[in-house]
PDB file of C-alpha atoms and ligand atoms in Angstrom:
ATOM      1  CA  UNK E   1      13.877  -4.857 -20.264  1.00 64.00           C
ATOM      2  CA  UNK E   2      16.906  -6.918 -19.986  1.00 79.00           C
ATOM      3  CA  UNK E   3      17.332 -10.137 -17.902  1.00 80.00           C
ATOM      4  CA  UNK E   4      19.366  -8.304 -15.460  1.00 83.00           C
ATOM      5  CA  UNK E   5      16.915  -5.810 -15.017  1.00 91.00           C
ATOM      6  CA  UNK E   6      14.170  -8.303 -14.388  1.00 93.00           C
ATOM      7  CA  UNK E   7      16.546 -10.069 -11.818  1.00 95.00           C
ATOM      8  CA  UNK E   8      17.035  -6.768 -10.071  1.00 96.00           C
ATOM      9  CA  UNK E   9      13.328  -6.089  -9.848  1.00 97.00           C
ATOM     10  CA  UNK E  10      12.520  -9.596  -8.595  1.00 98.00           C
ATOM     11  CA  UNK E  11      15.395  -9.469  -5.875  1.00 98.00           C
ATOM     12  CA  UNK E  12      13.925  -6.041  -4.838  1.00 98.00           C
ATOM     13  CA  UNK E  13      10.482  -7.589  -4.255  1.00 98.00           C
ATOM     14  CA  UNK E  14      11.985 -10.562  -2.407  1.00 98.00           C
ATOM     15  CA  UNK E  15      13.800  -7.625   0.009  1.00 98.00           C
ATOM     16  CA  UNK E  16      10.471  -5.800   0.342  1.00 98.00           C
ATOM     17  CA  UNK E  17       8.686  -9.138   1.374  1.00 98.00           C
ATOM     18  CA  UNK E  18      11.152  -9.975   3.874  1.00 97.00           C
ATOM     19  CA  UNK E  19      10.756  -6.336   5.138  1.00 97.00           C
ATOM     20  CA  UNK E  20       7.145  -6.819   5.632  1.00 97.00           C
ATOM     21  CA  UNK E  21       7.617  -9.587   8.009  1.00 96.00           C
ATOM     22  CA  UNK E  22      10.868  -8.275   9.511  1.00 96.00           C
ATOM     23  CA  UNK E  23       9.128  -4.860  10.612  1.00 97.00           C
ATOM     24  CA  UNK E  24       5.950  -7.026  11.808  1.00 96.00           C
ATOM     25  CA  UNK E  25       3.422  -5.320   9.264  1.00 97.00           C
ATOM     26  CA  UNK E  26       2.840  -8.968   7.915  1.00 95.00           C
ATOM     27  CA  UNK E  27       3.079 -12.354   9.049  1.00 92.00           C
ATOM     28  CA  UNK E  28       3.007 -15.926   8.146  1.00 90.00           C
ATOM     29  CA  UNK E  29       1.677 -16.710   4.566  1.00 89.00           C
ATOM     30  CA  UNK E  30      -0.228 -13.702   4.456  1.00 95.00           C
ATOM     31  CA  UNK E  31       0.458 -10.876   2.114  1.00 97.00           C
ATOM     32  CA  UNK E  32       1.373 -10.119  -1.410  1.00 98.00           C
ATOM     33  CA  UNK E  33       3.211  -7.907  -3.691  1.00 98.00           C
ATOM     34  CA  UNK E  34       3.149  -6.789  -7.254  1.00 98.00           C
ATOM     35  CA  UNK E  35       5.155  -4.663  -9.422  1.00 98.00           C
ATOM     36  CA  UNK E  36       4.407  -3.462 -13.228  1.00 98.00           C
ATOM     37  CA  UNK E  37       6.930  -4.877 -15.451  1.00 97.00           C
ATOM     38  CA  UNK E  38       7.309  -4.558 -19.404  1.00 94.00           C
ATOM     39  CA  UNK E  39       3.853  -5.272 -20.711  1.00 96.00           C
ATOM     40  CA  UNK E  40       2.285  -7.120 -17.514  1.00 97.00           C
ATOM     41  CA  UNK E  41       3.647  -7.318 -13.867  1.00 98.00           C
ATOM     42  CA  UNK E  42       5.511  -9.295 -11.499  1.00 98.00           C
ATOM     43  CA  UNK E  43       3.899 -10.909  -8.559  1.00 98.00           C
ATOM     44  CA  UNK E  44       4.430 -13.074  -5.411  1.00 98.00           C
ATOM     45  CA  UNK E  45       3.626 -16.728  -5.662  1.00 98.00           C
ATOM     46  CA  UNK E  46       0.613 -18.035  -3.518  1.00 98.00           C
ATOM     47  CA  UNK E  47       1.371 -19.349  -0.258  1.00 96.00           C
ATOM     48  CA  UNK E  48       5.135 -19.388  -0.168  1.00 97.00           C
ATOM     49  CA  UNK E  49       6.743 -18.154   3.023  1.00 96.00           C
ATOM     50  CA  UNK E  50       9.026 -14.908   2.229  1.00 96.00           C
ATOM     51  CA  UNK E  51      11.957 -16.422   4.192  1.00 95.00           C
ATOM     52  CA  UNK E  52      12.339 -19.100   1.784  1.00 96.00           C
ATOM     53  CA  UNK E  53      10.936 -17.238  -1.447  1.00 97.00           C
ATOM     54  CA  UNK E  54      13.705 -16.591  -4.029  1.00 98.00           C
ATOM     55  CA  UNK E  55      13.805 -14.078  -7.008  1.00 98.00           C
ATOM     56  CA  UNK E  56      12.944 -16.818  -9.322  1.00 97.00           C
ATOM     57  CA  UNK E  57       9.623 -17.914  -7.483  1.00 98.00           C
ATOM     58  CA  UNK E  58       8.239 -14.493  -8.365  1.00 98.00           C
ATOM     59  CA  UNK E  59       5.480 -14.900 -11.188  1.00 98.00           C
ATOM     60  CA  UNK E  60       5.460 -12.979 -14.450  1.00 97.00           C
ATOM     61  CA  UNK E  61       1.822 -12.177 -15.398  1.00 98.00           C
ATOM     62  CA  UNK E  62       0.176 -10.683 -18.425  1.00 98.00           C
ATOM     63  CA  UNK E  63      -2.978  -8.435 -18.022  1.00 98.00           C
ATOM     64  CA  UNK E  64      -5.181 -11.237 -19.504  1.00 97.00           C
ATOM     65  CA  UNK E  65      -4.285 -13.270 -16.277  1.00 96.00           C
ATOM     66  CA  UNK E  66      -1.823 -15.706 -18.028  1.00 98.00           C
ATOM     67  CA  UNK E  67       1.350 -16.458 -16.188  1.00 98.00           C
ATOM     68  CA  UNK E  68       4.800 -18.275 -16.187  1.00 93.00           C
ATOM     69  CA  UNK E  69       6.275 -20.011 -13.277  1.00 91.00           C
ATOM     70  CA  UNK E  70       4.561 -20.737  -9.882  1.00 96.00           C
ATOM     71  CA  UNK E  71       1.012 -20.078  -8.899  1.00 97.00           C
ATOM     72  CA  UNK E  72       0.395 -16.601  -8.631  1.00 98.00           C
ATOM     73  CA  UNK E  73      -0.965 -14.924  -5.398  1.00 98.00           C
ATOM     74  CA  UNK E  74      -4.645 -15.908  -4.968  1.00 98.00           C
ATOM     75  CA  UNK E  75      -5.106 -11.751  -5.086  1.00 98.00           C
ATOM     76  CA  UNK E  76      -3.792 -11.355  -8.520  1.00 98.00           C
ATOM     77  CA  UNK E  77      -7.075  -9.987  -9.610  1.00 98.00           C
ATOM     78  CA  UNK E  78      -6.797  -6.835  -7.430  1.00 98.00           C
ATOM     79  CA  UNK E  79      -3.114  -6.348  -8.264  1.00 98.00           C
ATOM     80  CA  UNK E  80      -4.052  -6.790 -12.112  1.00 98.00           C
ATOM     81  CA  UNK E  81      -6.897  -4.368 -11.727  1.00 98.00           C
ATOM     82  CA  UNK E  82      -5.392  -1.970  -9.769  1.00 98.00           C
ATOM     83  CA  UNK E  83      -2.180  -1.959 -12.044  1.00 98.00           C
ATOM     84  CA  UNK E  84      -4.413  -1.508 -14.881  1.00 98.00           C
ATOM     85  CA  UNK E  85      -6.938   1.287 -13.530  1.00 98.00           C
ATOM     86  CA  UNK E  86      -4.176   3.386 -11.965  1.00 98.00           C
ATOM     87  CA  UNK E  87      -1.476   4.405 -14.220  1.00 96.00           C
ATOM     88  CA  UNK E  88      -0.163   6.599 -11.373  1.00 95.00           C
ATOM     89  CA  UNK E  89       0.730   3.334  -9.716  1.00 97.00           C
ATOM     90  CA  UNK E  90       3.536   0.831 -10.218  1.00 98.00           C
ATOM     91  CA  UNK E  91       3.272  -1.082  -6.882  1.00 98.00           C
ATOM     92  CA  UNK E  92       0.587  -2.815  -5.055  1.00 98.00           C
ATOM     93  CA  UNK E  93       1.324  -4.223  -1.644  1.00 98.00           C
ATOM     94  CA  UNK E  94      -1.306  -6.162   0.526  1.00 98.00           C
ATOM     95  CA  UNK E  95      -0.687  -7.154   3.938  1.00 98.00           C
ATOM     96  CA  UNK E  96      -2.568  -8.211   7.378  1.00 98.00           C
ATOM     97  CA  UNK E  97      -0.804  -5.645   9.424  1.00 98.00           C
ATOM     98  CA  UNK E  98      -2.720  -6.080  12.943  1.00 98.00           C
ATOM     99  CA  UNK E  99      -3.975  -2.658  13.802  1.00 98.00           C
ATOM    100  CA  UNK E 100      -5.421  -1.925  10.324  1.00 98.00           C
ATOM    101  CA  UNK E 101      -6.772  -5.365  10.290  1.00 98.00           C
ATOM    102  CA  UNK E 102      -8.445  -4.683  13.848  1.00 98.00           C
ATOM    103  CA  UNK E 103     -10.049  -1.360  12.527  1.00 98.00           C
ATOM    104  CA  UNK E 104     -11.138  -3.215   9.380  1.00 98.00           C
ATOM    105  CA  UNK E 105     -12.526  -5.956  11.372  1.00 98.00           C
ATOM    106  CA  UNK E 106     -15.064  -3.238  12.343  1.00 98.00           C
ATOM    107  CA  UNK E 107     -15.639  -2.120   8.793  1.00 98.00           C
ATOM    108  CA  UNK E 108     -14.680   1.438  10.147  1.00 98.00           C
ATOM    109  CA  UNK E 109     -12.462   3.913   7.739  1.00 98.00           C
ATOM    110  CA  UNK E 110      -9.830   5.946   9.510  1.00 98.00           C
ATOM    111  CA  UNK E 111     -11.017   9.391   9.533  1.00 98.00           C
ATOM    112  CA  UNK E 112      -8.837  12.512   9.731  1.00 98.00           C
ATOM    113  CA  UNK E 113      -8.190  12.249  13.550  1.00 98.00           C
ATOM    114  CA  UNK E 114      -4.496  12.881  12.980  1.00 98.00           C
ATOM    115  CA  UNK E 115      -3.114  15.247   9.865  1.00 98.00           C
ATOM    116  CA  UNK E 116      -1.220  12.267   8.612  1.00 98.00           C
ATOM    117  CA  UNK E 117      -4.405  10.483   7.094  1.00 98.00           C
ATOM    118  CA  UNK E 118      -3.949  13.044   4.388  1.00 98.00           C
ATOM    119  CA  UNK E 119      -0.560  11.197   3.140  1.00 97.00           C
ATOM    120  CA  UNK E 120      -3.074   8.463   1.588  1.00 97.00           C
ATOM    121  CA  UNK E 121      -4.457  11.331  -0.585  1.00 97.00           C
ATOM    122  CA  UNK E 122      -7.859  12.090   1.203  1.00 97.00           C
ATOM    123  CA  UNK E 123      -9.832  12.925   4.258  1.00 98.00           C
ATOM    124  CA  UNK E 124     -10.281   9.287   5.366  1.00 98.00           C
ATOM    125  CA  UNK E 125      -8.495   5.880   4.410  1.00 98.00           C
ATOM    126  CA  UNK E 126     -11.694   4.139   3.159  1.00 98.00           C
ATOM    127  CA  UNK E 127     -12.675   0.517   4.352  1.00 98.00           C
ATOM    128  CA  UNK E 128     -13.738  -1.933   1.165  1.00 98.00           C
ATOM    129  CA  UNK E 129     -16.828  -3.943   1.472  1.00 98.00           C
ATOM    130  CA  UNK E 130     -16.112  -7.602   2.702  1.00 98.00           C
ATOM    131  CA  UNK E 131     -15.770 -10.108  -0.170  1.00 98.00           C
ATOM    132  CA  UNK E 132     -14.166 -13.546  -0.265  1.00 98.00           C
ATOM    133  CA  UNK E 133     -10.311 -13.626  -0.731  1.00 98.00           C
ATOM    134  CA  UNK E 134      -9.064 -13.882  -4.315  1.00 98.00           C
ATOM    135  CA  UNK E 135     -12.298 -13.063  -6.007  1.00 98.00           C
ATOM    136  CA  UNK E 136     -13.523 -10.444  -8.473  1.00 98.00           C
ATOM    137  CA  UNK E 137     -15.982  -9.144  -6.073  1.00 98.00           C
ATOM    138  CA  UNK E 138     -12.992  -8.165  -3.635  1.00 98.00           C
ATOM    139  CA  UNK E 139     -11.119  -6.582  -6.504  1.00 98.00           C
ATOM    140  CA  UNK E 140     -14.051  -4.461  -7.348  1.00 98.00           C
ATOM    141  CA  UNK E 141     -14.505  -3.455  -3.765  1.00 98.00           C
ATOM    142  CA  UNK E 142     -10.907  -2.575  -3.644  1.00 98.00           C
ATOM    143  CA  UNK E 143     -10.907  -0.522  -6.533  1.00 98.00           C
ATOM    144  CA  UNK E 144     -13.857   1.727  -5.104  1.00 98.00           C
ATOM    145  CA  UNK E 145     -12.232   2.278  -1.924  1.00 98.00           C
ATOM    146  CA  UNK E 146      -8.855   3.224  -3.817  1.00 98.00           C
ATOM    147  CA  UNK E 147     -10.553   5.838  -5.885  1.00 98.00           C
ATOM    148  CA  UNK E 148      -8.175   8.880  -5.424  1.00 96.00           C
ATOM    149  CA  UNK E 149      -6.345   7.182  -2.595  1.00 97.00           C
ATOM    150  CA  UNK E 150      -2.931   5.474  -2.276  1.00 98.00           C
ATOM    151  CA  UNK E 151      -4.316   3.127   0.553  1.00 98.00           C
ATOM    152  CA  UNK E 152      -7.624   1.511   1.840  1.00 98.00           C
ATOM    153  CA  UNK E 153      -8.422  -0.990   4.410  1.00 99.00           C
ATOM    154  CA  UNK E 154     -10.049  -4.458   3.450  1.00 98.00           C
ATOM    155  CA  UNK E 155     -13.273  -5.144   5.618  1.00 98.00           C
ATOM    156  CA  UNK E 156     -12.408  -8.302   7.836  1.00 98.00           C
ATOM    157  CA  UNK E 157      -9.374  -8.612   5.891  1.00 98.00           C
ATOM    158  CA  UNK E 158      -6.325  -6.336   5.796  1.00 98.00           C
ATOM    159  CA  UNK E 159      -4.992  -3.420   4.099  1.00 98.00           C
ATOM    160  CA  UNK E 160      -3.618  -2.439   0.507  1.00 98.00           C
ATOM    161  CA  UNK E 161      -1.151   0.388  -0.072  1.00 98.00           C
ATOM    162  CA  UNK E 162       0.086   1.781  -3.314  1.00 98.00           C
ATOM    163  CA  UNK E 163       3.306   3.501  -4.608  1.00 97.00           C
ATOM    164  CA  UNK E 164       5.196   4.360  -7.544  1.00 97.00           C
ATOM    165  CA  UNK E 165       8.046   2.368  -6.213  1.00 97.00           C
ATOM    166  CA  UNK E 166       8.542  -0.508  -3.888  1.00 98.00           C
ATOM    167  CA  UNK E 167       9.876   1.782  -1.219  1.00 97.00           C
ATOM    168  CA  UNK E 168       6.926   4.010  -1.492  1.00 97.00           C
ATOM    169  CA  UNK E 169       4.458   1.368  -0.984  1.00 98.00           C
ATOM    170  CA  UNK E 170       6.258  -0.048   1.735  1.00 98.00           C
ATOM    171  CA  UNK E 171       6.451   3.544   3.389  1.00 97.00           C
ATOM    172  CA  UNK E 172       2.496   3.702   2.977  1.00 98.00           C
ATOM    173  CA  UNK E 173       1.791   0.378   4.364  1.00 98.00           C
ATOM    174  CA  UNK E 174       3.917   1.171   7.469  1.00 98.00           C
ATOM    175  CA  UNK E 175       2.344   4.627   7.840  1.00 98.00           C
ATOM    176  CA  UNK E 176      -1.221   3.144   7.532  1.00 98.00           C
ATOM    177  CA  UNK E 177      -0.535   0.482  10.221  1.00 98.00           C
ATOM    178  CA  UNK E 178       0.879   3.436  12.533  1.00 98.00           C
ATOM    179  CA  UNK E 179      -2.277   5.490  11.795  1.00 98.00           C
ATOM    180  CA  UNK E 180      -4.554   2.484  12.478  1.00 98.00           C
ATOM    181  CA  UNK E 181      -2.452   1.697  15.750  1.00 98.00           C
ATOM    182  CA  UNK E 182      -2.854   5.440  16.770  1.00 98.00           C
ATOM    183  CA  UNK E 183      -6.761   5.349  16.238  1.00 98.00           C
ATOM    184  CA  UNK E 184      -7.478   2.359  18.168  1.00 98.00           C
ATOM    185  CA  UNK E 185      -5.396   3.877  21.112  1.00 98.00           C
ATOM    186  CA  UNK E 186      -7.094   7.258  20.531  1.00 98.00           C
ATOM    187  CA  UNK E 187     -10.580   5.553  20.505  1.00 98.00           C
ATOM    188  CA  UNK E 188      -9.731   4.250  24.378  1.00 98.00           C
ATOM    189  CA  UNK E 189     -10.141   8.154  25.493  1.00 98.00           C
ATOM    190  CA  UNK E 190     -13.357   8.456  23.720  1.00 98.00           C
ATOM    191  CA  UNK E 191     -14.331   9.513  19.896  1.00 97.00           C
ATOM    192  CA  UNK E 192     -11.451  12.073  18.945  1.00 98.00           C
ATOM    193  CA  UNK E 193     -12.247  15.492  17.181  1.00 98.00           C
ATOM    194  CA  UNK E 194     -11.758  15.327  13.506  1.00 98.00           C
ATOM    195  CA  UNK E 195     -10.082  17.702  11.184  1.00 98.00           C
ATOM    196  CA  UNK E 196     -12.362  19.642   8.811  1.00 98.00           C
ATOM    197  CA  UNK E 197     -12.120  18.962   5.051  1.00 98.00           C
ATOM    198  CA  UNK E 198     -10.749  22.458   4.811  1.00 98.00           C
ATOM    199  CA  UNK E 199      -7.960  21.809   7.107  1.00 98.00           C
ATOM    200  CA  UNK E 200      -7.169  18.549   5.146  1.00 98.00           C
ATOM    201  CA  UNK E 201      -7.386  20.296   1.695  1.00 97.00           C
ATOM    202  CA  UNK E 202      -4.530  22.517   3.069  1.00 97.00           C
ATOM    203  CA  UNK E 203      -2.865  19.483   4.646  1.00 96.00           C
ATOM    204  CA  UNK E 204      -2.949  17.334   1.298  1.00 96.00           C
ATOM    205  CA  UNK E 205      -1.939  20.450  -0.779  1.00 94.00           C
ATOM    206  CA  UNK E 206       1.268  21.173   1.586  1.00 94.00           C
ATOM    207  CA  UNK E 207       2.229  17.281   1.349  1.00 93.00           C
ATOM    208  CA  UNK E 208       1.935  17.282  -2.352  1.00 90.00           C
ATOM    209  CA  UNK E 209       4.136  20.445  -2.634  1.00 88.00           C
ATOM    210  CA  UNK E 210       6.880  18.843  -0.179  1.00 83.00           C
ATOM    211  CA  UNK E 211       6.657  15.424  -1.693  1.00 77.00           C
ATOM    212  CA  UNK E 212       5.920  14.796   2.049  1.00 73.00           C
ATOM    213  CA  UNK E 213       7.420  11.637   3.243  1.00 63.00           C
ATOM    214  CA  UNK E 214       8.582  10.554  -0.299  1.00 62.00           C
ATOM    215  CA  UNK E 215      11.546  12.802  -1.332  1.00 56.00           C
ATOM    216  CA  UNK E 216      13.542  15.996  -0.834  1.00 52.00           C
ATOM    217  CA  UNK E 217      11.581  19.399  -0.696  1.00 54.00           C
ATOM    218  CA  UNK E 218      11.267  20.738  -4.221  1.00 53.00           C
ATOM    219  CA  UNK E 219      13.019  24.213  -4.633  1.00 56.00           C
ATOM    220  CA  UNK E 220      11.131  27.057  -3.451  1.00 55.00           C
ATOM    221  CA  UNK E 221       8.640  24.952  -1.398  1.00 54.00           C
ATOM    222  CA  UNK E 222       9.574  26.351   1.927  1.00 56.00           C
ATOM    223  CA  UNK E 223      10.235  29.930   2.181  1.00 59.00           C
ATOM    224  CA  UNK E 224      11.445  30.300   5.654  1.00 67.00           C
ATOM    225  CA  UNK E 225      14.066  27.497   5.927  1.00 70.00           C
ATOM    226  CA  UNK E 226      17.015  27.716   3.305  1.00 73.00           C
ATOM    227  CA  UNK E 227      20.023  25.655   3.299  1.00 75.00           C
ATOM    228  CA  UNK E 228      23.376  27.463   3.683  1.00 83.00           C
ATOM    229  CA  UNK E 229      26.941  26.863   3.115  1.00 85.00           C
ATOM    230  CA  UNK E 230      28.762  25.149   5.885  1.00 82.00           C
ATOM    231  CA  UNK E 231      31.369  26.770   7.706  1.00 72.00           C
TER     232      UNK E 231
HETATM  233  P1  13P V   1      -1.560 -15.671  -1.251  1.00 77.56           P
HETATM  234  O1  13P V   1      -0.410 -16.407  -0.561  1.00 77.56           O
HETATM  235  O2  13P V   1      -2.210 -16.446  -2.141  1.00 77.56           O
HETATM  236  O3  13P V   1      -1.053 -14.437  -1.922  1.00 77.56           O
HETATM  237  O4  13P V   1      -2.582 -15.102  -0.310  1.00 77.56           O
HETATM  238  C1  13P V   1      -2.357 -14.359   0.807  1.00 77.56           C
HETATM  239  C2  13P V   1      -3.349 -13.643   1.238  1.00 77.56           C
HETATM  240  O5  13P V   1      -3.020 -12.555   2.270  1.00 77.56           O
HETATM  241  C3  13P V   1      -4.630 -13.485   0.619  1.00 77.56           C
HETATM  242  O6  13P V   1      -5.521 -12.470   0.793  1.00 77.56           O
END
């Protein structure tokens, strides 16, 4: 890993943090972000406003909890534990987006009221049990809620979204917030019908086949629509 690579990674993290606040999925000094890097990971510092944060403020951490630079996010344990236990994931994003946090304050999971819930990898977006911020107990609860998933809510706290890239994790966090907002709105008309597990299995398989939301359709994934030459 060259110094230029590391600087580019740090800059890309600052950019995502600013977008988190700019799009409204995070506010104030809430939220944190990590990216697997070399033998360890890069993580946002604790309590530093994103609009003043610079690439050199990002903290380099090892999996044993040692770090170089500023004090890392108070949530370094769940970032470390998720990156350690999920080789499919390189980015962990945590934010207090308003609607996801609204649902999490009721300790409710988001059920399959809409097919897009499948984007997080299952029939629900689970809600982790409450534990004090920054604790190992919160990390353990988050890891359980994220089993086989790319996102979860944190009881009376916020949400965590995962990705292979910074863009994917940001996209997932935005989708979770949109779904939570829809769910809160849908509940104002009464309890909605929930899609069956069989239907959600089809949805998730179809999403995987199409890299839904995350990339171009792989060749042969769509047997009806085909690109043709212009003219
Ligand atoms: P940090 O500033 O320490 O990352 O804490 C913010 C937060 O959201 C705690 O859950």
